[in-house]
XYZ file of C-alpha atoms in Angstrom:
198
model
C -44.281 -7.690 -21.416
C -42.056 -9.764 -18.259
C -39.381 -11.284 -20.571
C -39.105 -7.750 -22.340
C -38.332 -6.498 -19.124
C -35.893 -8.663 -17.963
C -34.173 -8.683 -21.295
C -33.787 -5.086 -20.955
C -32.743 -5.618 -17.477
C -29.939 -7.925 -18.025
C -28.523 -6.169 -20.811
C -28.472 -3.090 -18.699
C -26.003 -4.937 -16.231
C -24.057 -6.716 -18.867
C -23.551 -3.250 -20.561
C -22.308 -1.903 -16.616
C -20.285 -4.843 -16.183
C -18.919 -4.485 -19.549
C -18.624 -0.699 -18.956
C -17.095 -0.780 -15.953
C -14.824 -4.422 -15.710
C -11.353 -2.654 -15.676
C -13.137 -0.592 -11.870
C -14.229 -4.789 -10.701
C -10.774 -6.683 -11.831
C -9.420 -4.268 -9.913
C -11.363 -4.551 -6.314
C -10.997 -8.317 -7.066
C -7.594 -8.600 -7.495
C -6.881 -5.817 -4.524
C -8.815 -8.046 -1.908
C -7.290 -11.573 -3.087
C -5.128 -10.226 -2.837
C -5.275 -8.258 -0.094
C -6.840 -11.797 2.694
C -3.771 -13.509 0.354
C -1.175 -11.511 2.268
C -3.416 -11.278 5.764
C -3.648 -14.950 5.872
C -0.184 -16.295 5.044
C 2.234 -13.534 6.342
C 2.625 -14.115 9.639
C 4.560 -12.091 12.683
C 5.938 -13.774 15.379
C 3.812 -11.532 18.183
C 0.877 -9.224 17.566
C 2.839 -6.154 17.725
C 5.122 -6.982 14.765
C 8.059 -6.350 16.756
C 10.315 -9.065 16.603
C 12.051 -10.801 13.912
C 10.643 -13.572 12.729
C 8.548 -13.309 10.205
C 6.615 -16.741 7.992
C 5.228 -17.040 4.466
C 3.779 -20.263 5.722
C 6.870 -22.171 6.464
C 8.664 -19.961 5.119
C 10.723 -17.619 7.392
C 10.981 -14.628 5.278
C 12.250 -11.715 8.088
C 15.709 -11.516 6.521
C 13.993 -9.061 3.681
C 11.328 -7.786 5.607
C 14.044 -6.448 8.016
C 16.310 -4.832 5.819
C 13.546 -3.193 4.012
C 11.896 -1.780 8.175
C 15.521 -0.836 9.364
C 16.530 0.888 5.627
C 13.188 3.010 5.805
C 13.536 3.997 9.393
C 17.395 5.254 8.551
C 15.449 7.115 5.603
C 13.268 8.854 8.228
C 15.659 9.364 11.096
C 17.251 11.160 7.881
C 14.927 13.616 6.690
C 14.208 14.440 10.688
C 17.487 15.376 10.416
C 17.591 17.738 7.562
C 14.304 19.359 9.463
C 16.389 19.827 12.229
C 14.175 17.748 14.094
C 15.747 17.032 17.622
C 15.125 13.133 17.795
C 16.797 10.134 19.603
C 16.825 6.088 19.054
C 16.181 4.175 22.092
C 15.902 0.966 19.383
C 17.661 1.103 15.874
C 13.150 1.218 15.368
C 11.680 3.336 18.008
C 12.077 7.611 17.842
C 12.687 9.024 21.129
C 12.126 13.057 21.112
C 12.870 15.313 23.831
C 9.533 15.177 25.707
C 9.669 11.627 26.164
C 7.135 10.560 23.698
C 8.048 7.446 21.655
C 7.601 5.548 18.402
C 8.713 2.607 16.810
C 8.014 1.279 13.274
C 6.690 -1.535 13.026
C 6.665 -4.150 10.056
C 3.368 -4.247 8.924
C 4.881 0.053 8.648
C 7.481 -0.356 5.947
C 5.423 -0.421 3.076
C 5.937 -3.837 1.732
C 2.525 -4.585 2.239
C 1.471 -2.387 -0.141
C 3.797 -2.207 -2.876
C 2.853 -6.188 -3.228
C -1.231 -5.021 -3.585
C 0.097 -2.280 -6.391
C 2.426 -5.062 -8.190
C -0.255 -7.838 -8.338
C -3.165 -5.222 -9.262
C -0.988 -4.443 -13.050
C 0.368 -7.490 -13.182
C -3.508 -8.674 -13.509
C -5.036 -5.032 -15.384
C -5.375 -5.678 -19.155
C -2.743 -3.981 -21.141
C 0.936 -4.056 -22.737
C 3.750 -5.795 -21.179
C 6.466 -3.887 -22.157
C 4.945 -0.871 -20.244
C 4.131 -2.907 -17.486
C 7.715 -3.416 -17.051
C 8.518 -0.269 -16.345
C 5.065 0.593 -14.442
C 5.650 -1.453 -11.650
C 8.735 -0.725 -10.572
C 7.467 3.444 -11.463
C 4.732 2.503 -9.303
C 6.704 0.620 -6.644
C 8.818 2.807 -5.662
C 6.135 5.599 -6.127
C 4.077 3.825 -2.952
C 8.519 3.724 -1.100
C 7.862 7.398 -1.500
C 4.698 7.352 -0.053
C 5.216 5.086 2.765
C 8.498 7.727 4.169
C 6.609 10.616 3.782
C 3.846 9.210 5.405
C 5.676 7.515 8.268
C 7.315 10.948 8.851
C 4.116 12.548 9.369
C 3.523 9.830 11.434
C 6.372 10.582 13.645
C 6.076 13.854 14.233
C 2.010 13.884 15.621
C 3.746 11.523 18.248
C 6.154 14.373 18.539
C 3.594 16.921 19.483
C 0.112 15.559 19.311
C 0.541 11.734 21.097
C -3.124 11.326 21.647
C -4.103 11.985 17.384
C -1.501 9.330 16.244
C -4.121 6.761 15.821
C -6.414 8.620 14.351
C -3.577 9.487 12.089
C -2.710 5.888 11.311
C -5.855 4.533 11.338
C -7.770 6.020 9.323
C -6.556 9.010 7.452
C -2.922 7.572 5.970
C -3.937 4.140 5.925
C -6.870 4.992 3.635
C -4.532 7.767 1.359
C -2.337 4.550 0.778
C -5.291 3.208 -0.879
C -6.076 6.072 -2.600
C -2.953 6.810 -4.152
C -1.998 3.502 -5.546
C -6.045 4.253 -6.802
C -4.874 6.578 -8.509
C -1.895 5.436 -9.893
C -3.982 2.899 -11.409
C -6.050 5.079 -12.954
C -3.234 6.389 -14.458
C -2.295 3.342 -15.648
C -6.327 2.261 -17.105
C -6.342 5.537 -18.600
C -3.606 6.484 -20.164
C -0.617 4.202 -20.217
C -2.555 0.139 -20.260
C -1.402 0.449 -24.575
C 1.922 0.777 -25.752
C 2.110 2.647 -29.537
C 4.758 -0.123 -30.099
C 1.513 -2.493 -29.630
C -0.792 -0.629 -33.176
């Protein structure tokens, strides 16, 4: 009787694991790559404002600086199109007429989320023919999402400075991960196999 119960538990567990193997793969890749990023990319200071970024002993400051500045330029352009009065007190610091300021630091350039997305799809099951176009599309979506996120957060600083930390730490950060998860769901449910693979 006990052996039968144990074999049923094992069979149920194996069925459950097989049914959700893609979700487990997603979570494992997400956490492994998150910790890889966290412990291998280092900044010169905790505020991530300085110009030095390292991957181990390799200086990777140039691409980080370039992406951060281009992101800031796009966000500034959007504020211009929206008719919002804002000045730049430094190349990455937005200054509003009421004196509120916010600096876009390197950790907010979206590169980490793009890296995580690429890793998730690279390690996901599916057709490489599909991955060739889906990965660039997903990176572009992550880039656009980050732009919208920054516009929203900087707008919060303009009028509701005291709410910035809440929206930055507890809302937009997790919305970014939800967006990546939804991209993965789209991949997993609709796109992972090319019609040409059959």
